[in-house]
PDB file of C-alpha atoms in Angstrom:
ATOM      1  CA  UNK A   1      62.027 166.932 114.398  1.00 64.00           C
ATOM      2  CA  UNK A   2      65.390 166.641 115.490  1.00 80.00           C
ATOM      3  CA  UNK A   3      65.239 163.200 117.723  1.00 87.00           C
ATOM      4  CA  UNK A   4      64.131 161.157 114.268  1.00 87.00           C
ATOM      5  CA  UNK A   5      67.320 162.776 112.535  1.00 88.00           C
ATOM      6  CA  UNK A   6      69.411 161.538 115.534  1.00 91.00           C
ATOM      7  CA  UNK A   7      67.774 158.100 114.566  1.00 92.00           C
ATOM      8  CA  UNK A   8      69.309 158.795 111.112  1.00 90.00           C
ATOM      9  CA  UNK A   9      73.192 160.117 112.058  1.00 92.00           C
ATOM     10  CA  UNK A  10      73.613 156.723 114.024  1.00 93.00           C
ATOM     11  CA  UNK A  11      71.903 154.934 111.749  1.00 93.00           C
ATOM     12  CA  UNK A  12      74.255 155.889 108.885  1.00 93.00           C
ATOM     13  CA  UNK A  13      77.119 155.590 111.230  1.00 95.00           C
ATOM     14  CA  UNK A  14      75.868 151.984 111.568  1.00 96.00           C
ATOM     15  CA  UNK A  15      75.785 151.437 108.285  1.00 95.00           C
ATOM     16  CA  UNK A  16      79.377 152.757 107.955  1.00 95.00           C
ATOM     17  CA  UNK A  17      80.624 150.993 110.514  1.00 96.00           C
ATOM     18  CA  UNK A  18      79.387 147.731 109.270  1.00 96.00           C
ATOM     19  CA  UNK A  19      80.971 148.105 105.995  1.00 96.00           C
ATOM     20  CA  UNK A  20      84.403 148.764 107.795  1.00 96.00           C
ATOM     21  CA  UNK A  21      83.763 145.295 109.347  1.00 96.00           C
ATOM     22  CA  UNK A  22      82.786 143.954 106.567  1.00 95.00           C
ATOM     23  CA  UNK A  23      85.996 145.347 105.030  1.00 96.00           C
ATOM     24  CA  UNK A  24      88.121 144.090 108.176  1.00 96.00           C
ATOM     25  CA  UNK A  25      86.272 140.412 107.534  1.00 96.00           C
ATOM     26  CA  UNK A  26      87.280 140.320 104.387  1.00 96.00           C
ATOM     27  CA  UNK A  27      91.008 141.241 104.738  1.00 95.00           C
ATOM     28  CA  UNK A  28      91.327 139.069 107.886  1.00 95.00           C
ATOM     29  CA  UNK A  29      89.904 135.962 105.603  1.00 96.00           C
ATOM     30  CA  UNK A  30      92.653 136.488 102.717  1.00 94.00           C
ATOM     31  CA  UNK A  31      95.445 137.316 104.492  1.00 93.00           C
ATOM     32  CA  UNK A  32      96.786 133.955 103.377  1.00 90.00           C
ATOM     33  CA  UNK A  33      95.847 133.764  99.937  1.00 91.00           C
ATOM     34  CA  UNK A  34      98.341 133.260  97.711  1.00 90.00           C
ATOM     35  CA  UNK A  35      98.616 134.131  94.154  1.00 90.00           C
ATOM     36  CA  UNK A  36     101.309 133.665  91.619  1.00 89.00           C
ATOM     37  CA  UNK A  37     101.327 136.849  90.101  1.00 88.00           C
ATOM     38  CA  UNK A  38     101.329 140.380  91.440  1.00 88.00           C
ATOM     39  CA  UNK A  39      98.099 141.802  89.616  1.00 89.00           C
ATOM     40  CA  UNK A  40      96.034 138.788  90.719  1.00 90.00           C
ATOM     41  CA  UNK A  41      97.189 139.137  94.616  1.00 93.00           C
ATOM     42  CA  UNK A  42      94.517 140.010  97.291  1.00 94.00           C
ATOM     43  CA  UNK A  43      95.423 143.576  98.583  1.00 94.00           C
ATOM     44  CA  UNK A  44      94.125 145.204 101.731  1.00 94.00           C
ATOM     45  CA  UNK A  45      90.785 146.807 101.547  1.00 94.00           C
ATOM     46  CA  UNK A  46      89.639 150.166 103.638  1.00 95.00           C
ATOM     47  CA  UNK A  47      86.673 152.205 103.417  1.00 95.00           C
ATOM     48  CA  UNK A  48      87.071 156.009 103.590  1.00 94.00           C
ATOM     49  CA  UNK A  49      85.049 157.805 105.668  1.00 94.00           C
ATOM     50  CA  UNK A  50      83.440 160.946 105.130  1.00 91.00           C
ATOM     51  CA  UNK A  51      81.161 163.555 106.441  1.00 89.00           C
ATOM     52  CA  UNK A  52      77.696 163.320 104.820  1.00 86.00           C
ATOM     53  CA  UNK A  53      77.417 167.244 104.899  1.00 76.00           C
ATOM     54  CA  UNK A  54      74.301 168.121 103.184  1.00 60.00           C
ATOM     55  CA  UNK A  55      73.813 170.227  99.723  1.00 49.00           C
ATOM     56  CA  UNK A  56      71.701 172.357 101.809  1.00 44.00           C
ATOM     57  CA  UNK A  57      74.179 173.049 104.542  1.00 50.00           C
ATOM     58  CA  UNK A  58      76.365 173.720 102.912  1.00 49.00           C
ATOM     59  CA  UNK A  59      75.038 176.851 101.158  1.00 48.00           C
ATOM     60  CA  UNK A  60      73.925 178.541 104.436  1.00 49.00           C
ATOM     61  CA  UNK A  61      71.107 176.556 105.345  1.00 48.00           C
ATOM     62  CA  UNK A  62      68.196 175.833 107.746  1.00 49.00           C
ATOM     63  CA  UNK A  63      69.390 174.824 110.410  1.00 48.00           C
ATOM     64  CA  UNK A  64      67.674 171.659 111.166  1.00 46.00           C
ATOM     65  CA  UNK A  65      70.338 170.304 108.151  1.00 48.00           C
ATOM     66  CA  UNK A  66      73.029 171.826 109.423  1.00 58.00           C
ATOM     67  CA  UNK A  67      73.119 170.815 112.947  1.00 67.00           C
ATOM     68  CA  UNK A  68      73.350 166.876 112.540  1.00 73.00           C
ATOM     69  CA  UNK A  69      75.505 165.426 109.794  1.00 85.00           C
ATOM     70  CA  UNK A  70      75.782 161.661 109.414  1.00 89.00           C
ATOM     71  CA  UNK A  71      78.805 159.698 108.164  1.00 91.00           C
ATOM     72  CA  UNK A  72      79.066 158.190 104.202  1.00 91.00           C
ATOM     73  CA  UNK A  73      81.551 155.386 103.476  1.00 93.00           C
ATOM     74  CA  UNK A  74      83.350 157.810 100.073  1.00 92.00           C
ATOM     75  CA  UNK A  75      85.055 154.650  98.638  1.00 93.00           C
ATOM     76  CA  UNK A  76      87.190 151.689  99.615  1.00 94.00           C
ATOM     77  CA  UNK A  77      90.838 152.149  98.818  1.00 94.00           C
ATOM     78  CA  UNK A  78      93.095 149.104  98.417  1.00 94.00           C
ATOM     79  CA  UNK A  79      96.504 149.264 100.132  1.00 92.00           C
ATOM     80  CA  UNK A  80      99.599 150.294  98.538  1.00 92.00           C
ATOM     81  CA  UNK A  81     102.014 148.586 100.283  1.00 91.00           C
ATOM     82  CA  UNK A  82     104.568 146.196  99.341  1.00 92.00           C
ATOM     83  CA  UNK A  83     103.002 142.459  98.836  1.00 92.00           C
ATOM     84  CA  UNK A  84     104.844 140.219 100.269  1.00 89.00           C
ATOM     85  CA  UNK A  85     107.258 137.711  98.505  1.00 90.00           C
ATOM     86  CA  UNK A  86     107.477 133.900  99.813  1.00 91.00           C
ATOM     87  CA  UNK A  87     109.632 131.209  98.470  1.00 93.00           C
ATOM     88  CA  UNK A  88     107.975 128.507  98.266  1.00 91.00           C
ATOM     89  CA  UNK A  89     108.542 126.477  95.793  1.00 91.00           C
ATOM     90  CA  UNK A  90     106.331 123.429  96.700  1.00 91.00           C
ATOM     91  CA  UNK A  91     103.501 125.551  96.176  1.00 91.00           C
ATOM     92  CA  UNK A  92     101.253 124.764  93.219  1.00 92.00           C
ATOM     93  CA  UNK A  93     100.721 128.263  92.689  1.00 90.00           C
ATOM     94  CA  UNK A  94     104.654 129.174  93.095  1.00 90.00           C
ATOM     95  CA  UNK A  95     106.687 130.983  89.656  1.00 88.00           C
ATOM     96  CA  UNK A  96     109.406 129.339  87.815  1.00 89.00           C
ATOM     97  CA  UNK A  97     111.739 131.222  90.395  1.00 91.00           C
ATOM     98  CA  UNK A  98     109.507 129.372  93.440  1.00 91.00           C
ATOM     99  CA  UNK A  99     108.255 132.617  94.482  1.00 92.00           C
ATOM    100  CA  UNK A 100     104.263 132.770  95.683  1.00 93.00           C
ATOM    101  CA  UNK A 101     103.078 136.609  96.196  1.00 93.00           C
ATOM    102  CA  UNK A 102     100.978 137.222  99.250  1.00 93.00           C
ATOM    103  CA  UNK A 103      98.293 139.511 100.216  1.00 94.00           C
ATOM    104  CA  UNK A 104      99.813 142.717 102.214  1.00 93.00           C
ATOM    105  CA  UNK A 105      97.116 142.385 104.979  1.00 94.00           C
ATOM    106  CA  UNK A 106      99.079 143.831 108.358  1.00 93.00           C
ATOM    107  CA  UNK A 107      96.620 141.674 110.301  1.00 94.00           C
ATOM    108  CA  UNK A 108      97.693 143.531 114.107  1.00 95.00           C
ATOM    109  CA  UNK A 109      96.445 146.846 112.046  1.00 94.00           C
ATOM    110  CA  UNK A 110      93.042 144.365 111.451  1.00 95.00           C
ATOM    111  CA  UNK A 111      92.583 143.593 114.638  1.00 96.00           C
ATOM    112  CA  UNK A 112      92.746 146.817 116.120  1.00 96.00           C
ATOM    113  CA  UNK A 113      90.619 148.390 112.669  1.00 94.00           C
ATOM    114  CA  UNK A 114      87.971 145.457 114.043  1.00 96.00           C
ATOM    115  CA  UNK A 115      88.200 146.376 117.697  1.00 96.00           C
ATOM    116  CA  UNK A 116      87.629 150.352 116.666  1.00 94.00           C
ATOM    117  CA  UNK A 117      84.686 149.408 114.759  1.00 95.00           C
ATOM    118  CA  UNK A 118      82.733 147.490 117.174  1.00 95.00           C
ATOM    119  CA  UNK A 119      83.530 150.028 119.703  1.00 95.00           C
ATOM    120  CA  UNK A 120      82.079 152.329 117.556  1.00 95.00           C
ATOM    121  CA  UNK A 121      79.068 150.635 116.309  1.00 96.00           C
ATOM    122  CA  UNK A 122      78.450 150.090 120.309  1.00 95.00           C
ATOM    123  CA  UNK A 123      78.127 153.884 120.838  1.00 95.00           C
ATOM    124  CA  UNK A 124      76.086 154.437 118.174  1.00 95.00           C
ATOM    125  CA  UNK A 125      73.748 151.673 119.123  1.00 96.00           C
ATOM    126  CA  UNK A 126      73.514 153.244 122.244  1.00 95.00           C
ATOM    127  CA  UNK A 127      72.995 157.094 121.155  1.00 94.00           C
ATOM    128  CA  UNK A 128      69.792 155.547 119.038  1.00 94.00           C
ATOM    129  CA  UNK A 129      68.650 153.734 122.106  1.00 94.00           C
ATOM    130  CA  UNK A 130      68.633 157.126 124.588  1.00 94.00           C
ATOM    131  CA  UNK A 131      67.238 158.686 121.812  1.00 93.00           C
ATOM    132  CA  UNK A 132      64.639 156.311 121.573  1.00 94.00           C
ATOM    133  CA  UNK A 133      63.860 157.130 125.139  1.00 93.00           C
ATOM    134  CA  UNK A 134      63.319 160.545 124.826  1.00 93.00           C
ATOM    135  CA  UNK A 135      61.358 160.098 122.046  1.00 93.00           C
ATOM    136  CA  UNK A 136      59.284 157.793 124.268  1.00 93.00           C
ATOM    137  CA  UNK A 137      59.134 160.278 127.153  1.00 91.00           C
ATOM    138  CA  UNK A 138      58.192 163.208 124.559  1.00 91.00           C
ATOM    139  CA  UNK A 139      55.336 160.979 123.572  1.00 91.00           C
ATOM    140  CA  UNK A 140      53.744 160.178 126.761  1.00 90.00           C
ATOM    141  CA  UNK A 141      53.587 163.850 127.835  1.00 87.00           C
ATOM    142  CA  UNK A 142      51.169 164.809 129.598  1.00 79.00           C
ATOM    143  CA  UNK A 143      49.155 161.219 129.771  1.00 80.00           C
ATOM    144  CA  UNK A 144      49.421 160.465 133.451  1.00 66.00           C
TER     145      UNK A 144
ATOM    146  CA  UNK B   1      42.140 183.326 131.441  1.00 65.00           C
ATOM    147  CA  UNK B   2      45.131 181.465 131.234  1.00 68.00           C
ATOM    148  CA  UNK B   3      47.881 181.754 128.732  1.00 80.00           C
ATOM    149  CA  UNK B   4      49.261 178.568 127.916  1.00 79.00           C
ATOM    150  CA  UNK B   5      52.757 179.796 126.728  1.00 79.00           C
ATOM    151  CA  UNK B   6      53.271 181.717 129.602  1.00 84.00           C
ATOM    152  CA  UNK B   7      52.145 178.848 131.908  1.00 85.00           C
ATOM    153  CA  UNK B   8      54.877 176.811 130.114  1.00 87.00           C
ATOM    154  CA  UNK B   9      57.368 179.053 130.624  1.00 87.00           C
ATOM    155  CA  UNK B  10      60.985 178.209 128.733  1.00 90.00           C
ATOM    156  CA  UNK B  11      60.427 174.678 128.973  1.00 91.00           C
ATOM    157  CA  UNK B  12      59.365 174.622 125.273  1.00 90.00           C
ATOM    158  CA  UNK B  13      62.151 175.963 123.804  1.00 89.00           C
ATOM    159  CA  UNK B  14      64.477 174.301 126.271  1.00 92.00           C
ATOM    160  CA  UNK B  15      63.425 170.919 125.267  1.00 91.00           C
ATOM    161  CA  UNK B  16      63.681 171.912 121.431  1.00 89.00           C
ATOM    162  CA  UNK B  17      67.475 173.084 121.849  1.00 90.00           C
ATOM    163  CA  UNK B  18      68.135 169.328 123.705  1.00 92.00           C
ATOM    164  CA  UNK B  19      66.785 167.604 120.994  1.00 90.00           C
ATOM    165  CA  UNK B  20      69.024 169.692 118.548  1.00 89.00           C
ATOM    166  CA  UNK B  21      71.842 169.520 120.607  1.00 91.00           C
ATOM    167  CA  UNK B  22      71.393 165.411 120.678  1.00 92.00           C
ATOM    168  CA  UNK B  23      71.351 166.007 117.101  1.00 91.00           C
ATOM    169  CA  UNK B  24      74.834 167.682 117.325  1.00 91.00           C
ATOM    170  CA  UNK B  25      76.131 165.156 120.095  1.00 93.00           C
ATOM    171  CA  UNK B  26      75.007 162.381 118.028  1.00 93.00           C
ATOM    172  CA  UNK B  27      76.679 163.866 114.437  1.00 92.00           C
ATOM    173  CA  UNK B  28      80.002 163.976 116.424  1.00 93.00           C
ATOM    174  CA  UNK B  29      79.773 160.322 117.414  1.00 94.00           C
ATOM    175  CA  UNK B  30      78.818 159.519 114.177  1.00 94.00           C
ATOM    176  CA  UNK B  31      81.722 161.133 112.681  1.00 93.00           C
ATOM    177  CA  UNK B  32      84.000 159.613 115.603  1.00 93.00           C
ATOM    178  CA  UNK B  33      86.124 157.933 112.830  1.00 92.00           C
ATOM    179  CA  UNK B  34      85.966 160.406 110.064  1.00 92.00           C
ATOM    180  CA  UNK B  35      88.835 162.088 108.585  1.00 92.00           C
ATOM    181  CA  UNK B  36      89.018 165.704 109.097  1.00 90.00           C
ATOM    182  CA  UNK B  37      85.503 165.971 111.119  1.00 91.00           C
ATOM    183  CA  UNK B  38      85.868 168.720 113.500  1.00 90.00           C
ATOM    184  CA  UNK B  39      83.408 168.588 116.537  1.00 91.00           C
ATOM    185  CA  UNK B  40      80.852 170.734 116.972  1.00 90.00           C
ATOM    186  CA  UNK B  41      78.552 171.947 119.858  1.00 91.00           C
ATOM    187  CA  UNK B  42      76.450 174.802 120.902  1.00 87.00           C
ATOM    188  CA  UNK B  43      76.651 177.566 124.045  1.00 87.00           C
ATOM    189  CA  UNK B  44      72.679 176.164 125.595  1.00 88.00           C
ATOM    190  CA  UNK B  45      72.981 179.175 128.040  1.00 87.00           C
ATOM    191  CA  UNK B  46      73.047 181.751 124.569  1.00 85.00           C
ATOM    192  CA  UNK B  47      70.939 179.200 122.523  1.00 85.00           C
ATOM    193  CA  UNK B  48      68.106 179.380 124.973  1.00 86.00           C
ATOM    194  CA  UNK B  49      68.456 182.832 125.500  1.00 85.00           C
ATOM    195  CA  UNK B  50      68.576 183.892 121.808  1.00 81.00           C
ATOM    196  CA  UNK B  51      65.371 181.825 121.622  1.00 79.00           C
ATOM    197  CA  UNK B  52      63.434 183.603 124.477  1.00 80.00           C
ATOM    198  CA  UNK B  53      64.862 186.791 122.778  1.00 75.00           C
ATOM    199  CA  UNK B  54      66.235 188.053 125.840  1.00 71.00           C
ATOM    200  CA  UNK B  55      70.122 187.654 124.617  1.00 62.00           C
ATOM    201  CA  UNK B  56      72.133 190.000 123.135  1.00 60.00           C
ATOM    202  CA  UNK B  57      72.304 187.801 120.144  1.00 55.00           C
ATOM    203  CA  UNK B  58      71.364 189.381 116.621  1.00 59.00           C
ATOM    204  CA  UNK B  59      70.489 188.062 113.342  1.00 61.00           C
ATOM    205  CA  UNK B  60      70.286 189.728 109.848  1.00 63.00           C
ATOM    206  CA  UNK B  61      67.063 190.255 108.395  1.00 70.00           C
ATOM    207  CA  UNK B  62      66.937 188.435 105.087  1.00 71.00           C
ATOM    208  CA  UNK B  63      64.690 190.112 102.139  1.00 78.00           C
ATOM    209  CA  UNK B  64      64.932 187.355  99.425  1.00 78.00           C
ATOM    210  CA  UNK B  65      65.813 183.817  99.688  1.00 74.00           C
ATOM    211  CA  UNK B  66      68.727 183.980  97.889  1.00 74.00           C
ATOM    212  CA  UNK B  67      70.650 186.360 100.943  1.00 71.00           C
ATOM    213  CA  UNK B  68      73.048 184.014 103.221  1.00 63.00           C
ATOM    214  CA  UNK B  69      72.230 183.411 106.889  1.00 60.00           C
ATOM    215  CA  UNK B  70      74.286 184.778 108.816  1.00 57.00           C
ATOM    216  CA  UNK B  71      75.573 181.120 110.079  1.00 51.00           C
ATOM    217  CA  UNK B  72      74.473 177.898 110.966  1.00 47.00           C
ATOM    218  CA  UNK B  73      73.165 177.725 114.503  1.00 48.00           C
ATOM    219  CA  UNK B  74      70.776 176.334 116.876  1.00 51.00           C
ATOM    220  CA  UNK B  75      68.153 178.623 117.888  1.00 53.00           C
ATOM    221  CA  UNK B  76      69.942 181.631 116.362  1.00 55.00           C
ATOM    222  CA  UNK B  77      73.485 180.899 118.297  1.00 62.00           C
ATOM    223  CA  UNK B  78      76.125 179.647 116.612  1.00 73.00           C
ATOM    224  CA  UNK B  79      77.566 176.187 116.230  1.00 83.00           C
ATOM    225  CA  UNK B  80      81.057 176.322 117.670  1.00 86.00           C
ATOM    226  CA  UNK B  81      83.951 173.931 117.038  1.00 90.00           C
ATOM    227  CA  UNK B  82      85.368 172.107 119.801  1.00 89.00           C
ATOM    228  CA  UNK B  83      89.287 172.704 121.377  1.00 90.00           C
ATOM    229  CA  UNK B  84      90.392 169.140 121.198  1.00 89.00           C
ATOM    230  CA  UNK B  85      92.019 167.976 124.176  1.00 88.00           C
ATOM    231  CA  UNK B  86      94.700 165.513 122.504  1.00 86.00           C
ATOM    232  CA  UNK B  87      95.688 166.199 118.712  1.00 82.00           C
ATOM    233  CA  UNK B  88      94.519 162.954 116.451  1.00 88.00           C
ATOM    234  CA  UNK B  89      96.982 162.365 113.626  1.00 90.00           C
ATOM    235  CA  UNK B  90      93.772 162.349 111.048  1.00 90.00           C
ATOM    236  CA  UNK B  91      92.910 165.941 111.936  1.00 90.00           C
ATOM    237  CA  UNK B  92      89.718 164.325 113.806  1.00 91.00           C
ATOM    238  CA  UNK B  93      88.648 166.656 117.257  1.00 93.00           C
ATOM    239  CA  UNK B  94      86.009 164.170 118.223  1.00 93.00           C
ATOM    240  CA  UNK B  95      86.873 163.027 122.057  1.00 93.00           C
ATOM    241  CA  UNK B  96      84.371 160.008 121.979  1.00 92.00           C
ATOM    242  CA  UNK B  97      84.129 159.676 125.885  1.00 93.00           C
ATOM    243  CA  UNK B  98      83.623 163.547 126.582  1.00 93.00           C
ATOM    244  CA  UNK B  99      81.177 163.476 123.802  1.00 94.00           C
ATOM    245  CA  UNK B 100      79.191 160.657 125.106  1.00 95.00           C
ATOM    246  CA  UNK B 101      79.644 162.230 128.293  1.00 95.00           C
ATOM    247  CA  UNK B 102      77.690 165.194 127.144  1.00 95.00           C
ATOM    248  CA  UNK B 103      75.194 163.223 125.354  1.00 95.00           C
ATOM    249  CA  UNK B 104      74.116 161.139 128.270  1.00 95.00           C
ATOM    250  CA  UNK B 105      73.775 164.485 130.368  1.00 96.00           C
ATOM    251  CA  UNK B 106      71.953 166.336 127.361  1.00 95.00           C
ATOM    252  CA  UNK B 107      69.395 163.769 127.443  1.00 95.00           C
ATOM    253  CA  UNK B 108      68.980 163.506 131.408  1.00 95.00           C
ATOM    254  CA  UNK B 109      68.118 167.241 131.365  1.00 95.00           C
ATOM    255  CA  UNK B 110      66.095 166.741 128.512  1.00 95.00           C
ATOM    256  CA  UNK B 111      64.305 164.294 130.509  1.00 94.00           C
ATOM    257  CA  UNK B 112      63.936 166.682 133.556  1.00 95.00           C
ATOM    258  CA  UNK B 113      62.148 169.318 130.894  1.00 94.00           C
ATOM    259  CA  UNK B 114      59.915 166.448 130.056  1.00 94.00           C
ATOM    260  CA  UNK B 115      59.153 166.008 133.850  1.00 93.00           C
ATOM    261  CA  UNK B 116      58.622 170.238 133.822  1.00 93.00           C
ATOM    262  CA  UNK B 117      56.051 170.078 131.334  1.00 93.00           C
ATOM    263  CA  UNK B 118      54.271 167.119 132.579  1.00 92.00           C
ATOM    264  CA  UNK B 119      53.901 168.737 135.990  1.00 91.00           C
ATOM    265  CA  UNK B 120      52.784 171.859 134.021  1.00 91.00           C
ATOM    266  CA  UNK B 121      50.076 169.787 132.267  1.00 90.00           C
ATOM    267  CA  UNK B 122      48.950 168.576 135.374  1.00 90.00           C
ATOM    268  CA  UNK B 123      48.271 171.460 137.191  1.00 88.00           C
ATOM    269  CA  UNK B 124      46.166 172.998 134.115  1.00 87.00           C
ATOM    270  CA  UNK B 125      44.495 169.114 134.127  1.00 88.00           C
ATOM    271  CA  UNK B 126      43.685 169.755 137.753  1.00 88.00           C
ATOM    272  CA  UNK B 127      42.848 173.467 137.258  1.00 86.00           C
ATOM    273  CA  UNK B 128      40.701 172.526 134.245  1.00 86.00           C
ATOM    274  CA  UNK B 129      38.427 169.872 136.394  1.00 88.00           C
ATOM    275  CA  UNK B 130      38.018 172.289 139.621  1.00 81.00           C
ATOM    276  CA  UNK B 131      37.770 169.256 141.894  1.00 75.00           C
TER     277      UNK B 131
END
């Protein structure tokens, strides 16, 4: 029945979007951690999304798989750029040099990333909710 | 003697192809921030006509399970990728407020096949009891 597997695309686009908060959260809450070497330094995490296109589907399928594909989070990538370099040499955690390493969190890119995903999780909430209504409305057919 | 699928009429099928296109609406909403996702929809004027068999639409008899469809589709018609409106630099053609858009009125007409079929059901109710 295709209405339950609309339950399950937003659901999993829930899910997704939940971890890209989560990922957001966690960026957002080290952006200030300092470290005093580069290998130990908090980078930026980001999930990558990807299509959750079924085996099935793929091979010329029914239809019923074919038709609705939900979302997968495929891994979470840490950022490659540059960490950033502070002298600080009052810091307990600063090098000989005086030099503390920073996370490379951009946290404007954050903010926006969080704003996106909330959006997002929004809509989906409300494509399971209509859903839900139809369902509701298929069920009580023909009872009045 | 009354023929129930006749009484019916193409409500049936129509309210099959809106669920499955909710399915679609809802799997490019879902895919809203994916990568590479390219929309997808179907025609419900040749979906619903495939499905009464009255289009022109034609599909290849299979033999043995291990012969391809001829394509994924909805009711024998063919899921078709969208023209996006504005390029996205991630290759995404998902236009979240058309495709909500098109959701919402999916499942208002849905709805209105729902009211169809309950006013069928009534009138065999009422033709059943004979008062």
């Amino acid at each position: 029945m295709s209405l339950f597997n609309v339950m399950n695309v937003a659901g999993s686009a829930l899910a997704a979007q939940s971890i890209r908060l989560n990922t957001t959260a966690s960026n957002m809450a080290n952006a200030n951690s300092a470290s005093s070497s580069i290998e130990s330094t908090y980078r930026a995490r980001h999930p990558v999304f990807m299509t959750a296109f079924d085996e099935a589907a793929e091979f010329g399928g029914e239809l019923e798989e074919a038709a609705g594909v939900g979302v997968e989070v495929g891994g979470i990538i840490e950022s490659q750029a540059p960490l950033r370099r502070d002298y600080q040499p009052g810091h307990p955690l600063a090098d000989e040099a005086g030099y503390v390493f920073m996370p490379n969190v951009n946290v404007v890119e954050e903010m926006a990333n969080m704003i996106s995903a909330s959006r997002s999780y929004q809509t989906n909430v409300e494509i399971m909710e209509a859903s839900k209504q139809m369902l509701t409305r298929t069920l009580a057919l023909g009872q009045q | 003697m009354i023929d129930f699928d006749r009484h019916l009429g193409i409500h049936p099928q129509a309210a099959m192809l809106r669920s499955q296109r909710a399915e679609v609406l809802a799997a490019n909403l879902a895919n809203a921030d994916t990568p590479n996702y390219q929309a997808r929809d179907l025609d419900f004027r040749a979906a619903l006509e495939n499905a009464l068999g009255t289009g022109d639409g034609f599909d290849l008899a299979r033999t043995s399970d291990r012969h391809l469809a001829l394509g994924d589709g909805v009711g024998g018609a063919e899921l078709m990728f969208r023209t996006p409106t504005q390029a996205s630099l991630d290759q995404n053609t998902v236009d979240v407020q058309a495709e909500r858009a098109r959701f919402a009125d999916n499942a208002l007409r849905y709805q209105a096949t729902m009211r169809f079929l309950d006013s069928k059901f009534s009138g065999l109710v009422k033709a059943f009891r004979g008062d």
